[in-house]
Tab-separated table of C-alpha atoms and ligand atoms in Angstrom:
chain	number	residue	atom	x	y	z
C	21	MET	CA	6.976	63.310	56.536
C	22	THR	CA	4.824	62.672	59.052
C	23	ASN	CA	0.916	62.466	58.488
C	24	ASP	CA	0.107	65.997	58.835
C	25	LYS	CA	3.116	67.046	56.501
C	26	GLN	CA	0.899	64.126	53.463
C	27	ILE	CA	-1.931	65.936	53.976
C	28	ALA	CA	-1.447	68.491	53.195
C	29	LEU	CA	0.503	67.352	50.269
C	30	ASP	CA	-2.825	65.039	49.122
C	31	ASN	CA	-5.035	68.189	50.230
C	32	TYR	CA	-2.377	70.968	47.783
C	33	PHE	CA	-1.812	68.561	44.645
C	34	PHE	CA	-5.471	67.421	44.989
C	35	ASP	CA	-6.503	70.731	44.548
C	36	LEU	CA	-3.962	72.131	41.942
C	37	ASN	CA	-4.820	69.233	39.734
C	38	GLY	CA	-7.649	67.609	40.582
C	39	TYR	CA	-6.391	63.890	40.926
C	40	LEU	CA	-4.211	61.859	43.535
C	41	ILE	CA	-2.222	58.646	42.316
C	42	ILE	CA	-1.448	56.188	45.644
C	43	LYS	CA	0.234	54.225	45.006
C	44	ASN	CA	-0.036	50.188	46.440
C	45	ALA	CA	-3.394	51.094	47.558
C	46	VAL	CA	-3.795	47.733	47.604
C	47	PRO	CA	-1.869	44.538	49.316
C	48	ARG	CA	-0.379	40.939	46.652
C	49	SER	CA	-3.257	39.399	48.357
C	50	LEU	CA	-6.092	40.885	46.879
C	51	ILE	CA	-4.763	41.761	43.362
C	52	ALA	CA	-4.539	38.111	43.312
C	53	GLU	CA	-7.961	37.747	44.067
C	54	VAL	CA	-9.705	39.905	42.161
C	55	ASN	CA	-7.479	38.651	39.393
C	56	ASP	CA	-8.646	35.015	40.059
C	57	PHE	CA	-12.287	36.169	39.796
C	58	ILE	CA	-12.232	37.584	36.547
C	59	ASP	CA	-10.210	34.827	35.374
C	60	ARG	CA	-13.458	32.359	35.762
C	61	LEU	CA	-16.035	35.611	35.061
C	62	PRO	CA	-18.512	33.841	32.442
C	63	PRO	CA	-18.917	34.922	29.324
C	64	LEU	CA	-21.626	37.663	30.451
C	65	GLU	CA	-23.925	39.324	27.647
C	66	TYR	CA	-24.759	42.559	27.445
C	67	GLY	CA	-27.700	43.221	30.882
C	68	GLN	CA	-27.483	40.363	32.018
C	69	TRP	CA	-27.092	39.380	35.881
C	70	LEU	CA	-24.524	37.998	37.673
C	71	GLY	CA	-26.152	38.063	41.077
C	72	ASN	CA	-26.781	41.718	41.892
C	73	ALA	CA	-24.244	43.040	39.706
C	74	GLN	CA	-24.955	43.298	36.230
C	75	ARG	CA	-23.151	43.744	32.731
C	76	ARG	CA	-23.888	47.126	31.416
C	77	ASP	CA	-20.761	48.157	29.581
C	78	TYR	CA	-21.201	52.199	29.149
C	79	ASN	CA	-20.851	51.907	25.218
C	80	GLN	CA	-19.821	49.958	22.554
C	81	ASN	CA	-15.928	50.119	22.904
C	82	THR	CA	-15.493	50.216	27.603
C	83	GLY	CA	-15.615	46.690	26.825
C	84	LEU	CA	-16.953	43.925	29.386
C	85	GLU	CA	-18.221	46.595	32.276
C	86	ILE	CA	-20.369	44.618	35.502
C	87	HIS	CA	-22.405	47.170	37.144
C	88	ASN	CA	-23.418	46.701	40.929
C	89	CYS	CA	-19.623	44.924	41.486
C	90	ILE	CA	-19.532	45.236	45.173
C	91	GLU	CA	-22.205	42.690	45.467
C	92	LEU	CA	-19.761	39.842	43.936
C	93	GLY	CA	-18.355	39.874	47.395
C	94	GLY	CA	-15.083	39.335	47.969
C	95	PRO	CA	-12.376	41.980	47.704
C	96	PHE	CA	-14.557	43.858	45.937
C	97	GLU	CA	-16.395	44.568	49.714
C	98	THR	CA	-12.962	45.028	51.146
C	99	ILE	CA	-12.266	47.337	48.660
C	100	ILE	CA	-14.924	49.935	49.796
C	101	ASP	CA	-13.481	51.023	53.199
C	102	TYR	CA	-9.632	50.162	52.061
C	103	PRO	CA	-7.868	52.558	54.865
C	104	SER	CA	-5.274	53.536	51.749
C	105	TYR	CA	-7.611	56.402	50.812
C	106	ILE	CA	-11.071	56.153	52.413
C	107	ASP	CA	-10.105	58.676	54.423
C	108	GLN	CA	-8.891	61.104	51.524
C	109	LEU	CA	-12.108	60.694	50.469
C	110	ARG	CA	-13.786	62.003	53.642
C	111	ARG	CA	-12.004	64.683	53.327
C	112	PHE	CA	-12.965	65.680	50.464
C	113	CYS	CA	-16.678	64.493	48.958
C	114	GLY	CA	-18.277	63.161	52.643
C	115	GLU	CA	-19.196	66.520	53.924
C	116	GLU	CA	-16.465	66.297	57.077
C	117	ASN	CA	-17.606	69.253	59.755
C	118	SER	CA	-20.719	69.572	58.189
C	119	TYR	CA	-24.395	67.831	60.384
C	120	ILE	CA	-24.505	65.534	57.190
C	121	ALA	CA	-21.085	64.293	56.563
C	122	GLY	CA	-20.656	60.506	55.254
C	123	LEU	CA	-20.265	58.617	52.160
C	124	PHE	CA	-22.360	56.554	49.527
C	125	ILE	CA	-21.265	55.174	47.270
C	126	ASP	CA	-22.959	55.694	44.250
C	127	GLU	CA	-21.682	53.274	41.101
C	128	CYS	CA	-19.202	50.429	40.947
C	129	ILE	CA	-17.758	48.841	37.989
C	130	LEU	CA	-15.191	45.984	37.651
C	131	SER	CA	-14.188	46.536	34.437
C	132	VAL	CA	-12.166	44.483	32.407
C	133	ARG	CA	-10.544	46.021	28.262
C	134	ARG	CA	-9.375	44.986	24.936
C	135	SER	CA	-6.831	46.249	22.348
C	136	GLY	CA	-9.191	48.680	20.748
C	137	GLY	CA	-11.104	49.509	24.354
C	138	HIS	CA	-11.465	52.662	25.284
C	139	HIS	CA	-14.106	56.367	26.364
C	140	PRO	CA	-14.047	59.039	25.516
C	141	VAL	CA	-12.957	62.270	27.056
C	142	HIS	CA	-16.006	63.912	29.479
C	143	SER	CA	-16.741	66.441	32.764
C	144	GLY	CA	-14.289	69.678	32.981
C	145	GLY	CA	-15.150	72.494	35.021
C	146	TYR	CA	-17.654	73.708	32.775
C	147	ARG	CA	-20.730	73.871	32.581
C	148	GLY	CA	-20.034	71.030	34.602
C	149	ALA	CA	-22.611	68.848	36.924
C	150	LEU	CA	-23.044	69.211	41.049
C	151	ARG	CA	-22.985	66.018	41.516
C	152	GLY	CA	-19.683	65.440	40.247
C	153	ALA	CA	-17.878	69.403	41.113
C	154	TYR	CA	-15.141	70.653	42.906
C	155	HIS	CA	-15.331	73.111	45.543
C	156	TYR	CA	-13.324	74.293	48.654
C	157	LYS	CA	-14.221	76.694	50.852
C	158	ASP	CA	-13.461	78.227	54.132
C	159	GLY	CA	-10.762	75.291	55.209
C	160	VAL	CA	-12.904	72.516	53.586
C	161	PHE	CA	-13.454	70.150	50.595
C	162	ARG	CA	-16.845	70.002	49.151
C	163	ALA	CA	-16.615	67.279	46.377
C	164	GLY	CA	-19.487	65.618	45.130
C	165	GLN	CA	-18.784	62.993	43.188
C	166	CYS	CA	-14.702	61.307	42.987
C	167	ASN	CA	-13.848	58.120	41.487
C	168	ILE	CA	-11.145	55.558	43.026
C	169	ILE	CA	-9.986	53.029	39.790
C	170	ILE	CA	-7.437	50.850	41.112
C	171	ALA	CA	-5.448	49.285	38.654
C	172	TRP	CA	-5.442	45.280	39.247
C	173	SER	CA	-3.675	44.633	36.194
C	174	ALA	CA	-0.667	46.755	35.014
C	175	ILE	CA	-1.317	50.143	32.982
C	176	GLY	CA	1.162	51.591	31.031
C	177	PRO	CA	2.253	53.066	27.342
C	178	GLY	CA	-0.492	50.962	24.887
C	179	ASP	CA	-3.325	49.497	27.227
C	180	GLY	CA	-5.548	52.043	27.611
C	181	PRO	CA	-4.488	54.366	30.552
C	182	THR	CA	-7.247	56.423	31.964
C	183	MET	CA	-6.287	59.974	30.850
C	184	VAL	CA	-7.096	62.938	32.522
C	185	ILE	CA	-6.379	67.188	32.317
C	186	PRO	CA	-4.705	68.302	35.023
C	187	GLY	CA	-6.951	71.737	37.370
C	188	SER	CA	-9.184	70.389	34.696
C	189	HIS	CA	-11.770	70.464	37.216
C	190	LYS	CA	-11.919	74.382	38.213
C	191	SER	CA	-11.549	75.330	34.106
C	192	ASN	CA	-13.989	77.785	32.896
C	193	PHE	CA	-13.943	77.543	29.193
C	194	PRO	CA	-14.596	74.133	27.256
C	195	HIS	CA	-11.922	71.882	25.809
C	196	PRO	CA	-12.151	73.492	22.477
C	197	LEU	CA	-11.139	70.128	20.582
C	198	ALA	CA	-13.218	67.492	23.191
C	199	GLY	CA	-14.271	66.506	20.454
C	200	ASP	CA	-18.548	64.044	20.800
C	201	TYR	CA	-18.691	62.135	23.973
C	202	ALA	CA	-21.513	60.554	21.688
C	203	LYS	CA	-19.657	60.596	18.943
C	204	GLY	CA	-17.145	57.717	20.790
C	205	ASP	CA	-14.615	60.183	19.774
C	206	ARG	CA	-10.688	58.874	21.284
C	207	MET	CA	-8.891	61.290	23.737
C	208	ASP	CA	-5.905	59.759	22.198
C	209	ASP	CA	-3.607	63.400	21.407
C	210	LEU	CA	-6.307	65.277	23.333
C	211	PRO	CA	-4.110	68.765	24.223
C	212	GLY	CA	-3.944	69.374	27.653
C	213	ALA	CA	-4.543	65.826	28.554
C	214	ILE	CA	-2.019	62.537	30.069
C	215	PRO	CA	-2.020	59.448	30.780
C	216	VAL	CA	-2.051	57.647	33.842
C	217	TYR	CA	0.041	55.405	34.780
C	218	LEU	CA	-0.333	52.604	37.112
C	219	ASN	CA	1.166	49.179	38.735
C	220	GLN	CA	-0.813	46.590	39.590
C	221	GLY	CA	-2.490	47.851	42.745
C	222	ASP	CA	-2.133	51.328	42.727
C	223	ALA	CA	-4.876	53.331	42.886
C	224	LEU	CA	-6.183	56.646	40.868
C	225	LEU	CA	-8.507	59.178	43.351
C	226	PHE	CA	-10.603	61.874	40.663
C	227	VAL	CA	-12.490	64.696	41.432
C	228	ASP	CA	-15.218	63.306	38.438
C	229	GLY	CA	-15.589	66.871	37.854
C	230	LEU	CA	-12.241	66.703	35.910
C	231	MET	CA	-11.938	66.289	31.911
C	232	HIS	CA	-11.663	62.489	31.605
C	233	GLY	CA	-11.173	58.917	29.875
C	234	GLY	CA	-10.155	56.264	28.743
C	235	SER	CA	-6.737	56.441	26.549
C	236	SER	CA	-6.924	53.485	23.370
C	237	ARG	CA	-5.536	50.048	24.231
C	238	THR	CA	-3.116	49.551	21.591
C	239	THR	CA	-1.435	45.976	22.495
C	240	ALA	CA	-2.470	43.070	21.257
C	241	GLU	CA	-2.378	41.192	24.991
C	242	GLY	CA	-3.909	40.477	27.144
C	243	GLU	CA	-6.545	42.536	29.618
C	244	ARG	CA	-6.480	46.592	30.979
C	245	ARG	CA	-7.652	45.085	35.045
C	246	VAL	CA	-9.762	48.406	36.626
C	247	THR	CA	-12.553	48.702	39.464
C	248	ILE	CA	-13.772	52.393	39.476
C	249	TYR	CA	-16.207	53.238	42.250
C	250	ARG	CA	-18.003	56.701	42.926
C	251	TYR	CA	-18.043	58.084	46.755
C	252	GLY	CA	-20.068	60.674	47.054
C	253	PRO	CA	-22.534	63.088	50.150
C	254	LYS	CA	-23.773	60.550	52.104
C	255	TRP	CA	-27.480	61.921	50.791
C	256	GLY	CA	-26.655	60.971	47.398
C	257	VAL	CA	-28.527	58.110	44.882
C	258	SER	CA	-27.436	55.500	42.284
C	259	ARG	CA	-26.853	57.014	39.452
C	260	PHE	CA	-28.806	54.570	37.122
C	261	GLY	CA	-30.832	52.730	40.119
C	262	TYR	CA	-29.299	49.341	41.232
C	263	GLU	CA	-29.720	48.719	44.930
C	264	TYR	CA	-26.877	46.950	47.312
C	265	SER	CA	-28.981	44.097	48.288
C	266	GLU	CA	-29.958	42.879	52.381
C	267	ALA	CA	-27.889	39.861	51.530
C	268	LEU	CA	-24.955	42.217	51.773
C	269	LEU	CA	-25.840	45.321	53.983
C	270	ALA	CA	-26.252	42.157	56.446
C	271	ARG	CA	-22.551	40.332	55.807
C	272	VAL	CA	-20.442	43.413	55.904
C	273	THR	CA	-18.689	45.513	58.395
C	274	PRO	CA	-21.127	48.145	60.308
C	275	ALA	CA	-18.493	51.116	58.756
C	276	GLN	CA	-18.861	49.921	55.022
C	277	ARG	CA	-22.344	49.759	55.520
C	278	GLN	CA	-22.363	52.904	56.980
C	279	ILE	CA	-20.669	53.678	53.321
C	280	LEU	CA	-23.863	51.768	51.484
C	281	GLN	CA	-26.620	51.867	53.537
C	282	PRO	CA	-25.836	56.130	54.952
C	283	ILE	CA	-29.222	56.396	56.075
C	284	GLN	CA	-31.602	53.911	57.329
C	285	PRO	CA	-35.204	53.791	55.300
C	286	LEU	CA	-37.870	55.456	58.235
C	287	ARG	CA	-40.612	53.033	57.555
C	288	MET	CA	-44.615	53.959	59.106
C	289	GLY	CA	-44.332	52.333	62.651
C	290	MET	CA	-40.843	52.797	62.850
C	291	MET	CA	-39.318	55.202	65.990
C	292	PRO	CA	-37.568	57.741	64.014
Q	13	AKG	O1	-12.244	53.419	31.148
Q	13	AKG	C1	-10.943	54.742	31.535
Q	13	AKG	O2	-10.241	54.594	32.248
Q	13	AKG	C2	-12.130	55.816	32.191
Q	13	AKG	C3	-13.266	56.004	33.197
Q	13	AKG	C4	-14.143	56.871	32.994
Q	13	AKG	O3	-13.959	58.022	32.209
Q	13	AKG	C5	-15.466	56.998	33.703
Q	13	AKG	O4	-15.808	56.212	34.387
Q	13	AKG	O5	-16.177	57.332	34.254
C-alpha cells in the first residue's frame, strides 16, 4: 500500500472508531530493554520517588504505576517520538496547520499490573473534558489528548487488555450501564466495549475522549506491562505538576526536547 493510502486509511478509522492499533510499533531490542528495566525495579512504596519519576497508582486496583517515567531514561526516552506513531500524533492532536503546531507529553506512565487488577471505564463524548475531546473540521484534526499504550508484554484474553467502545468519542449520550469510576466498577462486561489484544511491541493509539479502561487481569502468573504516554497540543501543561528535569531536557534529541518543553520559558531579562 502507498504511504498516502495508509494515511487515508488511518484517518478514516481514527475518525470512525477513535483508535488505531499499530502492529510492531517498536523493535525487539526496545522490548528487551524495557522488560529488563522492569525486572530490575526496586520495591517502591506509593509516593516513593525513583529519580524524578514517582510511584503514583491511579487507584488501588491499577497496580504499580510510575509517573513521569520518561525520566527513567533509555527506552523510555526513545519512545517519546518513535517513527511508527509520531506523525499520526502530530496530525491528530498537534494542531497541525495552525500558528501553534506542536506536541507536548503531559503525562507518561509505566504500568505493571498483576492478577486481579483493572482500570474502571471512563471518558466518552458525553460531557467529556475539552482536554481529551475529539474534533475534525475544515480538513484538519483538532483532537485534545491522544494516548499511546505500548504493550511490553503480550496482552491476550485474561491478561487485562485495555477495552474501548469504538465510536464513543462522538457519543451524545452517557452509557447507561457504565457504572461508577469512583467506586471502581469493572468494565469487563460493558455492552459495546471490546478488548484490544496486543502482541509484544504493538501499540494502541486512541483519543482520550473515547470510552476506555482496563479489563480485569485474570491470568494468575506474570504481569501486564505497558507504558501510557499522553500527547496533546504544545500549549498543554502537566496534569499532576510533574516537571521534566534540566538533565533530561539536556540529554534528549532536539526533536524530543521540543515535545517535552515545546515552549521555552521566557524569563526577566531574556530577549524574545
Ligand atoms: O490500563 C488500561 O488498560 C487503561 C488505562 C487508562 O484507562 C488510562 O490510563 O486512561
